[in-house]
Short mmCIF file of C-alpha atoms in Angstrom, two decimals:
data_model
loop_
_atom_site.label_atom_id
_atom_site.label_comp_id
_atom_site.label_asym_id
_atom_site.label_seq_id
_atom_site.Cartn_x
_atom_site.Cartn_y
_atom_site.Cartn_z
CA ASN A 1 -12.10 -10.38 -2.53
CA ASN A 2 -11.44 -13.73 -4.22
CA GLN A 3 -7.67 -13.11 -4.34
CA ASN A 4 -7.49 -13.21 -0.58
CA ILE A 5 -6.17 -16.57 0.60
CA PHE A 6 -7.06 -16.05 4.26
CA PHE A 7 -10.74 -16.89 3.88
CA ASN A 8 -12.70 -19.88 5.20
CA LYS A 9 -9.51 -21.44 6.47
CA LYS A 10 -8.32 -23.15 9.62
CA ILE A 11 -5.61 -20.90 11.06
CA LEU A 12 -3.28 -21.15 14.04
CA ILE A 13 -2.05 -17.90 15.57
CA TYR A 14 1.16 -18.47 17.45
CA GLY A 15 2.30 -15.74 19.83
CA LEU A 16 -0.23 -13.42 21.47
CA GLY A 17 1.61 -10.14 21.69
CA LYS A 18 0.32 -7.02 19.91
CA SER A 19 0.67 -8.41 16.39
CA GLY A 20 -0.75 -11.85 17.24
CA LEU A 21 -3.85 -10.41 18.90
CA SER A 22 -4.42 -8.01 16.02
CA ALA A 23 -4.22 -10.94 13.56
CA PHE A 24 -6.73 -12.87 15.66
CA LYS A 25 -9.16 -9.95 15.65
CA PHE A 26 -8.73 -9.50 11.92
CA LEU A 27 -9.11 -13.14 10.88
CA ARG A 28 -11.73 -14.52 13.20
CA LYS A 29 -14.71 -13.14 11.25
CA ASN A 30 -14.03 -15.26 8.16
CA ASN A 31 -11.95 -18.18 9.42
CA GLU A 32 -11.71 -20.79 12.12
CA VAL A 33 -8.92 -19.42 14.30
CA ILE A 34 -7.07 -21.06 17.17
CA LYS A 35 -4.72 -19.05 19.41
CA TYR A 36 -1.59 -20.37 21.06
CA ASP A 37 1.15 -18.87 23.20
CA ASP A 38 4.06 -20.53 24.99
CA LYS A 39 3.32 -18.55 28.15
CA ILE A 40 -0.31 -19.64 28.33
CA LYS A 41 -0.64 -23.30 29.17
CA THR A 42 -3.04 -25.02 26.80
CA ASN A 43 -3.28 -28.67 25.85
CA TYR A 44 -0.77 -28.60 23.11
CA ASN A 45 -0.94 -32.21 22.03
CA ASN A 46 -4.28 -31.40 20.41
CA ILE A 47 -2.71 -28.61 18.38
CA LYS A 48 -0.32 -31.04 16.73
CA LYS A 49 -3.26 -33.19 15.59
CA ILE A 50 -5.12 -30.39 13.85
CA LYS A 51 -4.66 -29.88 10.10
CA PHE A 52 -4.13 -26.14 9.76
CA ASP A 53 -4.21 -24.31 6.43
CA TYR A 54 -2.00 -21.51 7.77
CA ILE A 55 0.08 -20.70 10.80
CA ILE A 56 0.48 -17.01 11.61
CA ILE A 57 3.63 -16.53 13.65
CA SER A 58 4.62 -13.52 15.75
CA PRO A 59 7.98 -11.88 15.02
CA GLY A 60 9.15 -12.55 18.57
CA ILE A 61 9.01 -16.32 18.17
CA ASN A 62 12.16 -18.22 17.36
CA ILE A 63 11.28 -21.34 15.37
CA ASN A 64 14.30 -23.14 16.82
CA LYS A 65 13.54 -22.29 20.44
CA CYS A 66 9.83 -22.55 21.14
CA SER A 67 7.49 -25.23 22.43
CA LEU A 68 6.00 -25.97 18.98
CA SER A 69 9.41 -26.05 17.30
CA SER A 70 9.20 -29.48 15.61
CA PHE A 71 5.58 -28.86 14.59
CA LEU A 72 6.54 -25.54 12.94
CA LYS A 73 9.46 -27.08 11.09
CA LYS A 74 7.21 -29.82 9.70
CA ASN A 75 4.66 -27.24 8.58
CA HIS A 76 7.14 -24.63 7.41
CA THR A 77 5.32 -23.94 4.14
CA LYS A 78 2.17 -22.90 6.02
CA ILE A 79 3.88 -20.22 8.09
CA HIS A 80 2.90 -16.60 7.35
CA THR A 81 2.92 -13.26 9.19
CA ASP A 82 0.62 -10.33 9.81
CA LEU A 83 2.45 -8.60 6.93
CA ASP A 84 1.23 -11.38 4.61
CA ILE A 85 -2.37 -11.03 5.77
CA PHE A 86 -2.13 -7.29 5.28
CA TYR A 87 -0.64 -7.74 1.82
CA SER A 88 -3.36 -10.08 0.66
CA HIS A 89 -5.97 -7.47 1.66
CA CYS A 90 -4.18 -4.34 0.49
CA LYS A 91 -2.32 -5.43 -2.64
CA ASN A 92 -3.00 -2.19 -4.47
CA ASN A 93 -2.07 0.26 -1.75
CA ASN A 94 1.27 2.01 -1.97
CA LYS A 95 3.74 0.70 0.57
CA ILE A 96 7.09 2.07 1.67
CA THR A 97 8.95 -0.46 3.81
CA ILE A 98 11.97 0.31 5.91
CA THR A 99 14.42 -2.21 7.30
CA GLY A 100 18.02 -2.10 8.51
CA THR A 101 19.93 -2.70 11.71
CA ASN A 102 19.81 0.85 13.09
CA GLY A 103 17.58 3.88 12.54
CA LYS A 104 14.42 2.13 11.29
CA SER A 105 11.95 3.72 13.70
CA THR A 106 13.46 7.19 13.40
CA THR A 107 13.46 7.10 9.58
CA ALA A 108 9.92 5.73 9.52
CA LYS A 109 8.78 8.53 11.82
CA ILE A 110 10.51 11.28 9.80
CA LEU A 111 8.98 9.93 6.61
CA TYR A 112 5.55 9.70 8.22
CA GLU A 113 5.70 13.32 9.43
CA VAL A 114 6.93 14.50 6.03
CA LEU A 115 4.14 12.72 4.12
CA LYS A 116 1.45 13.74 6.59
CA ALA A 117 2.44 17.40 6.20
CA GLN A 118 1.97 16.97 2.43
CA LYS A 119 -1.71 16.05 3.13
CA ILE A 120 -1.25 12.39 2.16
CA ASP A 121 -3.36 9.78 3.95
CA VAL A 122 -0.36 8.01 5.45
CA ARG A 123 -0.23 5.33 8.18
CA LEU A 124 2.80 4.44 10.28
CA VAL A 125 2.75 0.71 11.06
CA GLY A 126 4.76 -2.40 11.81
CA ASN A 127 7.63 -2.88 14.18
CA ILE A 128 7.29 0.71 15.46
CA GLY A 129 4.36 -0.46 17.57
CA ASN A 130 1.16 0.00 15.55
CA PRO A 131 0.01 -3.44 14.38
CA ILE A 132 -0.68 -3.16 10.67
CA LEU A 133 -3.98 -5.08 10.88
CA LEU A 134 -5.58 -2.59 13.27
CA GLU A 135 -5.66 0.23 10.69
CA LYS A 136 -9.20 1.43 9.89
CA ASN A 137 -10.78 3.42 7.03
CA ILE A 138 -8.30 2.34 4.40
CA THR A 139 -8.99 3.73 0.92
CA ASN A 140 -7.14 3.24 -2.35
CA GLU A 141 -5.28 6.47 -1.57
CA THR A 142 -3.92 5.25 1.77
CA LEU A 143 -0.14 4.99 1.81
CA PHE A 144 1.62 2.76 4.34
CA VAL A 145 4.99 3.45 5.90
CA ILE A 146 6.02 0.08 7.33
CA GLU A 147 8.88 -0.59 9.68
CA ALA A 148 9.87 -4.23 9.19
CA SER A 149 12.18 -6.19 11.45
CA SER A 150 14.36 -9.04 10.25
CA TYR A 151 12.12 -11.41 12.23
CA GLN A 152 8.98 -10.31 10.39
CA LEU A 153 10.68 -10.55 7.02
CA GLU A 154 12.13 -13.96 7.79
CA TYR A 155 8.70 -15.53 8.21
CA SER A 156 6.84 -13.60 5.50
CA LYS A 157 5.94 -15.32 2.24
CA LEU A 158 3.63 -12.99 0.30
CA PHE A 159 4.55 -9.52 1.47
CA LYS A 160 5.93 -7.16 -1.13
CA SER A 161 6.61 -3.42 -1.12
CA ASP A 162 6.51 -0.74 -3.86
CA ILE A 163 9.40 1.18 -2.35
CA SER A 164 11.76 -0.61 -0.01
CA MET A 165 14.80 0.63 1.81
CA ILE A 166 17.68 -0.97 3.66
CA LEU A 167 19.28 1.70 5.82
CA ASN A 168 22.35 -0.25 6.91
CA ILE A 169 23.38 -3.71 8.03
CA SER A 170 25.71 -4.58 10.86
CA PRO A 171 25.94 -7.88 12.77
CA ASP A 172 22.89 -8.10 15.02
CA HIS A 173 20.41 -10.70 16.31
CA LEU A 174 22.96 -13.39 15.55
CA ASP A 175 21.71 -15.45 18.46
CA ARG A 176 18.62 -15.89 16.31
CA HIS A 177 19.89 -15.76 12.70
CA LYS A 178 23.10 -17.69 13.51
CA THR A 179 25.28 -16.13 10.77
CA ILE A 180 25.66 -12.66 9.33
CA ASN A 181 24.93 -14.11 5.87
CA LYS A 182 21.56 -15.42 6.97
CA TYR A 183 20.78 -12.09 8.56
CA VAL A 184 21.75 -10.18 5.39
CA ASN A 185 19.65 -12.55 3.25
CA VAL A 186 16.60 -11.98 5.43
CA LYS A 187 16.93 -8.20 5.00
CA PHE A 188 17.41 -8.61 1.24
CA LYS A 189 14.27 -10.72 0.99
CA LEU A 190 12.52 -7.36 0.91
CA ILE A 191 14.35 -6.53 -2.36
CA LYS A 192 14.15 -10.02 -3.88
CA ASN A 193 10.35 -10.01 -3.55
CA GLN A 194 10.02 -6.82 -5.56
CA SER A 195 9.22 -6.65 -9.25
CA ALA A 196 10.63 -4.49 -12.05
CA LYS A 197 8.19 -1.63 -11.45
CA ASP A 198 9.22 -1.34 -7.80
CA LEU A 199 12.05 0.70 -6.29
CA ALA A 200 14.74 -0.17 -3.77
CA ILE A 201 16.70 2.55 -1.99
CA LEU A 202 19.98 1.23 -0.63
CA ASN A 203 22.87 2.65 1.34
CA VAL A 204 25.93 1.68 -0.70
CA ASN A 205 28.35 3.00 1.93
CA ASN A 206 27.53 -0.17 3.79
CA PHE A 207 29.85 -3.13 3.24
CA TYR A 208 27.17 -5.85 3.43
CA ILE A 209 24.76 -4.01 1.16
CA LYS A 210 27.49 -3.28 -1.40
CA SER A 211 28.55 -6.91 -1.61
CA GLN A 212 24.93 -8.09 -2.06
CA LEU A 213 24.45 -5.63 -4.92
CA LYS A 214 27.32 -7.20 -6.84
CA LYS A 215 25.19 -10.30 -7.30
CA LYS A 216 22.76 -8.31 -9.47
CA ASN A 217 19.95 -10.83 -8.98
CA PHE A 218 17.26 -8.23 -8.29
CA SER A 219 14.30 -6.98 -10.32
CA PRO A 220 13.49 -3.56 -8.83
CA ARG A 221 15.15 -0.34 -9.93
CA ILE A 222 17.92 0.32 -7.42
CA ILE A 223 18.47 3.84 -6.12
CA GLU A 224 21.89 4.05 -4.52
CA ILE A 225 22.63 6.57 -1.83
CA ASN A 226 25.76 7.34 0.11
CA LYS A 227 27.00 10.08 2.40
CA ARG A 228 27.46 12.51 -0.50
CA THR A 229 24.05 12.11 -2.12
CA ASN A 230 21.82 15.20 -1.83
CA ILE A 231 24.48 17.12 0.07
CA SER A 232 22.91 20.49 -0.81
CA TYR A 233 19.61 19.29 0.72
CA THR A 234 21.35 18.13 3.88
CA LYS A 235 23.01 21.54 4.31
CA LYS A 236 19.62 23.26 4.22
CA VAL A 237 18.46 21.42 7.33
CA LYS A 238 19.44 23.42 10.42
CA ASN A 239 17.68 21.20 12.99
CA LYS A 240 20.25 20.04 15.58
CA PHE A 241 18.67 16.59 15.60
CA PHE A 242 20.16 15.88 12.16
CA ALA A 243 23.72 16.75 13.16
CA THR A 244 24.88 13.16 13.71
CA ASP A 245 26.12 10.98 10.85
CA GLY A 246 23.43 8.41 11.56
CA ASN A 247 20.59 10.91 11.23
CA LYS A 248 22.15 12.58 8.18
CA GLU A 249 22.12 9.16 6.58
CA ASN A 250 18.48 8.58 7.56
CA LEU A 251 17.66 11.89 5.87
CA GLN A 252 19.08 10.68 2.55
CA PHE A 253 16.36 8.05 2.38
CA VAL A 254 13.70 10.66 3.04
CA PHE A 255 15.13 12.87 0.27
CA ALA A 256 15.07 9.91 -2.13
CA VAL A 257 11.36 9.35 -1.43
CA THR A 258 10.76 13.09 -1.81
CA SER A 259 12.08 12.92 -5.38
CA ILE A 260 10.19 9.75 -6.26
CA LEU A 261 6.85 11.12 -5.02
CA LYS A 262 7.62 14.68 -6.23
CA LEU A 263 6.80 16.26 -2.87
CA ASN A 264 6.72 19.98 -2.18
CA LYS A 265 10.26 20.91 -1.11
CA ASN A 266 9.48 24.01 0.97
CA LEU A 267 6.98 22.05 2.98
CA LEU A 268 9.53 19.25 3.35
CA PHE A 269 12.14 21.54 4.90
CA ARG A 270 9.58 23.16 7.20
CA THR A 271 8.61 19.71 8.48
CA LEU A 272 12.23 18.67 9.03
CA GLU A 273 12.99 21.80 11.07
CA LYS A 274 10.23 20.86 13.50
CA PHE A 275 11.19 17.18 13.79
CA LYS A 276 11.87 16.19 17.39
CA GLY A 277 12.87 12.53 17.19
CA LEU A 278 11.49 9.59 19.14
CA ARG A 279 11.72 9.02 22.87
CA TYR A 280 14.89 7.35 24.17
CA ARG A 281 16.53 7.49 20.74
CA GLN A 282 19.35 10.01 20.96
CA GLU A 283 16.85 12.13 22.88
CA ILE A 284 18.21 15.29 24.47
CA VAL A 285 16.58 15.23 27.92
CA TYR A 286 18.55 18.12 29.41
CA ASP A 287 20.52 20.94 27.83
CA SER A 288 22.34 23.83 29.49
CA LYS A 289 25.51 25.83 28.88
CA LYS A 290 27.52 23.41 31.01
CA LEU A 291 25.85 20.07 30.45
CA THR A 292 23.85 18.12 27.88
CA ILE A 293 22.22 14.79 28.77
CA ILE A 294 21.26 12.41 25.98
CA ASN A 295 18.99 9.43 26.61
CA ASP A 296 19.69 6.82 23.93
CA SER A 297 18.27 3.79 25.74
CA LYS A 298 17.23 2.40 22.36
CA SER A 299 20.88 1.55 21.68
CA THR A 300 21.09 -2.23 21.99
CA SER A 301 24.39 -2.89 20.18
CA PHE A 302 27.72 -1.12 19.70
CA SER A 303 26.89 -0.17 16.11
CA SER A 304 23.93 1.92 17.25
CA SER A 305 26.15 4.02 19.54
CA GLU A 306 29.15 4.49 17.25
CA SER A 307 28.05 7.36 15.03
CA LEU A 308 26.90 9.33 18.07
CA LEU A 309 30.14 8.74 19.98
CA LYS A 310 32.13 9.90 16.96
CA SER A 311 30.20 13.14 16.66
CA LEU A 312 30.42 14.25 20.31
CA ASN A 313 33.12 15.74 22.57
CA ASN A 314 33.77 15.45 26.33
CA VAL A 315 31.51 12.48 26.80
CA TYR A 316 30.66 10.55 29.92
CA TRP A 317 29.40 7.39 28.25
CA ILE A 318 27.10 5.13 30.27
CA VAL A 319 27.25 1.65 28.79
CA GLY A 320 26.24 -1.92 29.69
CA GLY A 321 23.45 -4.44 30.06
CA GLN A 322 22.88 -7.75 28.36
CA ALA A 323 25.56 -7.97 25.68
CA LYS A 324 24.96 -9.01 22.07
CA LYS A 325 26.88 -12.14 21.16
CA GLY A 326 29.92 -11.36 18.96
CA ASP A 327 29.42 -7.60 19.21
CA ASN A 328 32.42 -5.31 18.68
CA LEU A 329 33.08 -1.60 19.10
CA LEU A 330 34.48 -0.32 15.81
CA LEU A 331 36.09 2.89 17.01
CA SER A 332 39.75 3.90 16.89
CA LYS A 333 41.68 5.21 19.87
CA ARG A 334 41.57 8.64 18.25
CA ASP A 335 37.74 8.54 18.18
CA CYS A 336 37.75 7.91 21.93
CA LYS A 337 40.17 10.46 23.32
CA ASN A 338 37.36 12.57 24.80
CA ILE A 339 35.28 9.70 26.11
CA LYS A 340 35.21 8.16 29.56
CA ALA A 341 33.05 5.06 30.01
CA TYR A 342 30.89 4.22 33.01
CA VAL A 343 30.02 0.53 32.88
CA PHE A 344 27.08 -1.20 34.59
CA GLY A 345 24.84 -4.24 34.16
CA THR A 346 25.08 -8.01 33.94
CA ASN A 347 27.87 -8.35 31.39
CA LYS A 348 30.28 -5.76 32.81
CA GLY A 349 33.30 -7.96 32.00
CA PHE A 350 32.32 -8.17 28.33
CA PHE A 351 32.06 -4.40 27.96
CA ILE A 352 35.27 -3.69 29.87
CA SER A 353 37.17 -6.11 27.63
CA LYS A 354 35.94 -4.26 24.53
CA ILE A 355 36.69 -0.71 25.71
CA LYS A 356 39.66 -0.89 28.08
CA LYS A 357 42.27 -0.36 25.34
CA LEU A 358 40.32 2.54 23.87
CA MET A 359 39.33 4.77 26.79
CA LYS A 360 39.29 5.37 30.53
CA TYR A 361 36.50 3.60 32.37
CA GLU A 362 34.95 2.90 35.76
CA SER A 363 32.66 0.02 36.60
CA PHE A 364 29.60 0.06 38.89
CA LEU A 365 27.27 -2.30 40.70
CA ASN A 366 24.17 -0.71 39.17
CA LEU A 367 22.88 2.34 37.32
CA LYS A 368 21.85 4.08 40.53
CA SER A 369 25.33 4.10 42.12
CA LEU A 370 26.82 5.01 38.72
CA ILE A 371 24.68 8.15 38.33
CA LYS A 372 25.43 9.20 41.90
CA LYS A 373 29.20 9.01 41.35
CA LEU A 374 28.97 10.61 37.92
CA PHE A 375 27.15 13.71 39.19
CA PHE A 376 29.59 13.94 42.11
CA GLU A 377 32.48 14.01 39.57
CA ILE A 378 30.79 16.59 37.37
CA LYS A 379 30.03 18.85 40.33
CA ASN A 380 33.64 18.76 41.49
CA ASP A 381 35.22 19.16 38.07
CA LYS A 382 36.59 22.68 37.92
CA ASN A 383 37.06 22.66 34.11
CA ALA A 384 34.56 24.99 32.51
CA ILE A 385 34.13 22.96 29.32
CA HIS A 386 30.72 21.78 28.20
CA LYS A 387 30.12 18.15 29.07
CA ILE A 388 27.83 15.47 27.73
CA ILE A 389 26.32 12.57 29.61
CA LEU A 390 25.45 9.95 27.03
CA PHE A 391 23.25 7.08 28.14
CA SER A 392 23.73 4.74 25.19
CA PRO A 393 23.94 1.24 26.68
CA SER A 394 24.89 -0.68 23.48
CA ALA A 395 23.17 -3.68 25.03
CA ALA A 396 19.80 -5.36 25.45
CA SER A 397 17.87 -4.24 28.52
CA PHE A 398 16.48 -7.59 29.62
CA ASP A 399 19.03 -8.11 32.40
CA ASN A 400 17.18 -5.58 34.56
CA PHE A 401 14.31 -4.06 32.57
CA LYS A 402 11.21 -5.02 30.59
CA ASN A 403 12.37 -3.18 27.47
CA PHE A 404 14.36 -0.17 26.32
CA GLU A 405 11.47 2.23 27.13
CA ASP A 406 11.38 0.97 30.71
CA ARG A 407 15.17 1.42 30.95
CA GLY A 408 14.98 4.91 29.41
CA GLU A 409 12.28 6.01 31.84
CA TYR A 410 14.30 4.70 34.82
CA PHE A 411 17.35 6.68 33.67
CA ASN A 412 15.26 9.87 33.42
CA GLN A 413 13.93 9.33 36.97
CA LEU A 414 17.48 8.89 38.31
CA ILE A 415 18.88 12.07 36.76
CA LYS A 416 15.88 14.17 37.89
CA LYS A 417 17.22 14.01 41.45
CA TYR A 418 20.53 15.61 40.49
CA ILE A 419 19.52 18.04 37.76
CA ASN A 420 17.58 20.32 40.07
CA ALA A 421 19.90 19.82 43.01
#
């Protein structure tokens, strides 16, 4: 394919996580490829002397805080991502790309299940954990559902999507993007790269998205959705999973795609009834008449816990970990009258300062002592009302865990002891 620019070139791959290694595998047949990772000590003075055509950078790398920082800044125009490599190979394939602060993986998964049930050759790739360059047996009919993080978009130069969606934007990753404006601009890069025959589906309930739209400097056709769009569709879905505001909103994007692709509606609703959700994302891990336990370890900022907290009653909310800089809990006192917080983790003080005016709370040395006390309280509470334990930390997990999955699994192990007791 003569259009493909990644051919017979000298390429540096920086960052050897899943996406970096998949790029290496993909490119090494037709290019001279050199791998580099901060964690693996190589002679890095040599790297700076090499004239590279391209530098493929992993999403996890922060240009301002890495060992090749000055080298990357000098060679900024050469930086690309695995999304760019993919795009140059699969220009003509249909792509649906999902970004936003919260709900990306869940929406991507719903959409994937919906399209698969309609007998479409669909692949679920990107930030959700399947490197895009590892996909095999791609035909012209193959449709890609891509979950894109702000980091991937920030470094991409070629990538473009036929249908793109921004689910929502709230302040996040500001340690990396510095300002909310920069973060918003990175998300909107997805829209700015589109042409007039492309479509953008945007949540206009969202303040940041609404204010970007006023600028009107976009080519694609914009499909606006808000809470009231497709309300008759939403009512048809009886699955408990879609009861929260956040998931109702995610559904709107799926309905929009349904109309664009003219999918079979009966089949759509059958698929949605069966949808279970992803692990550790508002996942109901225990449910009885007296008690429901929800594992939402994926929650890494206040905004990802808010819609859930608003939609539940009698909540024991387990919160804490490594706090996000500048994060705020946007709930009113009225929203919190049936919530008691149980705080743990490195930044306890930060979380207490944000919630103490809104709700009752207790603070704990660690998650283990917290769960012990919590189950003791529940056992001795003579009120017969149904209670909910919500593990939705609103914080990064790196203070004590490898990642949110690791944290979610640990929580499940802890509650096992008490559930059957």
